Amino acid sequence: MSSKSTPKQGSQKTEKTMYNTFRLEQREGSSYYKPPSNINKNPPPPPKLTTLNKVQNRMTSLESTLNSLVPTLREFIEEKERKKQQEEEDINLGLTPWSQLNNNNQPKPFILYTDFQNPDMTKKLISLFFTLHEYDGYPRIIQLSEFLGISRDYNQLHPSLVYSLLSYSARYSDHPDLAGKNLSAAKHYYDLASSHLNWADSDGNIGKIQCLMLLGSIDLLEGKLMKGWFHFSIAIRMAQMLNLHEVDNPNCSEFLNKSEDYLKMVRRVWHLCLIADDMISKLIKRPRMIDGEHNPAYLIPYSFSNHQVVQTTMGELPNYIKRSLQSSQNLLKLTTEIAMQTALLSDANRRQDVLNELGILSVKLERWYLDIPPALHYKTSYLIHDNRVRYPYLDQLVLQFFFYLSAKLQLYRPVLEIAEEILTHPVLLNIIPATISTCDRIVQVLQDWVQVASLTNVNSPDTPTPTSPPFVSLYYTQAGECYLAALHCARLLHAQSSKFNNTSAPVEAIVLNQALTSYNMIQKKFKTLIELLKLYQDNWDGAKQIAEKLIEQFETQFGERV
C-alpha cells in the first residue's frame, strides 16, 4: 500500500512547489509566466450550426422563456378572474368600497334592502334598469359606475335610491317571482323609496337628488303630474342648495379639489334639473324654478357609454325586445337632431335652411319606422292582458311606437308655432295634415284601450293595471296641444284665404284647400280626445288633469267652450 501511495504524494508535492514558485514570482513583480504544459494552445474550432440546429436552439430558448412566464400569466389571469368575480358580487350584493350604510361602516347587501329572499331577482332588476335606462329616450339619471361607487368623491348610496331604481325596472321584468305582479312590485318598491326619504333632513346629497328624479319620472309614467312636480321641485331645490349650478364657476371653492369624474356627474345632474324644470313647467303650466334662459335642446346628453353593460344584460332579454332596443338607438339620434334643428327656427336668416333640414329629418323618421321588422310595429293585440302576461316586454313595443310619434310631433309643433311668419310656406302646408294624422294615431291607441277595457273589465289605462303601457300621459298631452296648434294654423289660413292665389301653384292649392277645410275636422278630433279622456277621469287622475288642461287651453286660445 505504501509503494502505491508514494508517487501520488510526490506529485502533489511537486504541484504545490510549482504553485508557490508562481505566486512568489507574481509578488516580486516578475513578468515571467510559464503556462502549464497540459493546456492545448491550438483548440479545435467550434462545430458549425446548421439551420436545423438554429431552429432547435430557438425553440429551446422560447420554451424556456414561456416556462418562466407561465407563473406570471397564471397570476395575471387569476387576478383578472378575481376582479370579475368581485364586480359580479358588487352588482349582486351591492358591496361598494365607499358605502357606509350602517353604524359599523359595513355595506349592506341589496337583499337587506328588500323583502324578497331571492338575490338573483335583485341582480336581474339592477341589470335590467341599466339596460332599459340606456334606451328609454331620457338622459342618464345615474351611471353604472356611480352606482358601484367607482367615483371616490361620490356620496353614500342612499337606500331610497336603490328602491326607486328597483321600482323603475320591476314593471318590465320577466323574472318568475314577479310573474303577473310586475306593477304591484313596482308600487311596493316605490312606497319603500318614499318612506325612506327623510323630508325633515336638510342635508342633501346627489344620491337623494337622483332618487327624487327617478321617483318623478315614475310619477310621469303613471300620469301623476302634480306628484311628479313635487319630486322634481325638491330635487331642484336640493341641487341649488348644494351649489351644483356653480360647478363651472372658478370662484366657487366647493369643487376645486374634486375629480373629473365627479365634476362630469355634477354637470349631468344639473343639466337634468334644467330639463326637468322646463318639462314640468310646460306640463302643468307653472313658472320655472330656475332663473335665466336655457334651451334644453342643447342640454340633453344622449350617450351610449354603457355598451359593455348592455351587451352583458341584453342576454337576459327576449330576441324581439333586443331588436326593439337596438333599433331605438337610431330613433334617439334622430330626436336629438330634431331638437337641435328646431332650436334654430327663431333665427330668421337660417330659417329656410332649417326648414329644409327638418323636411329631410321627417323623411328619415318615416323610413326608420318602415325599416324596422313588422313584428315590432304597434298592434292592438299588444294591449290584451293574456298577451302581456305571456310576453312581458310588449310595453316596450308600445312605448317605441309612442316615442316614434312623439318624435314626429316634436318636429311639427315648432313649425306650427311660427305659422304667422311662414303662413303660405309649402313646408307648413304639408305639416298641418301630417300633424293631424300623427295625433290621430296616438288617439287611436286610446280607442284601442277602450275596446280592450270593454273586453277585460279594466277601466283605467294609466293606473297600475296589467293593460297600461307607460308614458301615456305625456303623449296624450302632446297630441292635444298639437291638435290646438294645427287648429290655430287652420284658423289663420281660413282668415286670410281671400288673399291667396290658388291658381299659381296647383299642387299647393290642393294642400291649401285641405288645410282650410280641416278647421271643423280638427275641432271634432280634439273633442273626441277630450271625451275619451273623460271616460277615465274617475279612475285615472292623469286623464282628468290632461282633459282639464287641454280644455283650459282651448277656451283661452279660441274663446269657445268645448
PDB file of C-alpha atoms in Angstrom, residues 377-385 387 398 444-445 447-449 451-452:
ATOM      1  CA  HIS A 377     -94.947  47.633 -35.270  1.00  0.00           C
ATOM      2  CA  TYR A 378     -97.771  48.546 -32.932  1.00  0.00           C
ATOM      3  CA  LYS A 379    -100.797  46.230 -32.902  1.00  0.00           C
ATOM      4  CA  THR A 380    -103.983  46.306 -30.849  1.00  0.00           C
ATOM      5  CA  SER A 381    -103.277  42.760 -29.698  1.00  0.00           C
ATOM      6  CA  TYR A 382    -100.304  44.092 -27.701  1.00  0.00           C
ATOM      7  CA  LEU A 383    -102.794  45.590 -25.208  1.00  0.00           C
ATOM      8  CA  ILE A 384    -104.607  42.333 -24.463  1.00  0.00           C
ATOM      9  CA  HIS A 385    -103.956  41.080 -20.955  1.00  0.00           C
ATOM     10  CA  ASN A 387    -100.606  38.521 -24.445  1.00  0.00           C
ATOM     11  CA  VAL A 398     -95.983  50.236 -27.409  1.00  0.00           C
ATOM     12  CA  GLN A 444    -106.260  55.513 -31.870  1.00  0.00           C
ATOM     13  CA  VAL A 445    -104.211  53.796 -29.156  1.00  0.00           C
ATOM     14  CA  GLN A 447    -109.532  53.991 -28.542  1.00  0.00           C
ATOM     15  CA  ASP A 448    -107.909  50.566 -28.650  1.00  0.00           C
ATOM     16  CA  TRP A 449    -107.670  50.701 -24.860  1.00  0.00           C
ATOM     17  CA  GLN A 451    -112.047  48.354 -26.783  1.00  0.00           C
ATOM     18  CA  VAL A 452    -109.665  46.168 -24.764  1.00  0.00           C
TER      19      VAL A 452
END
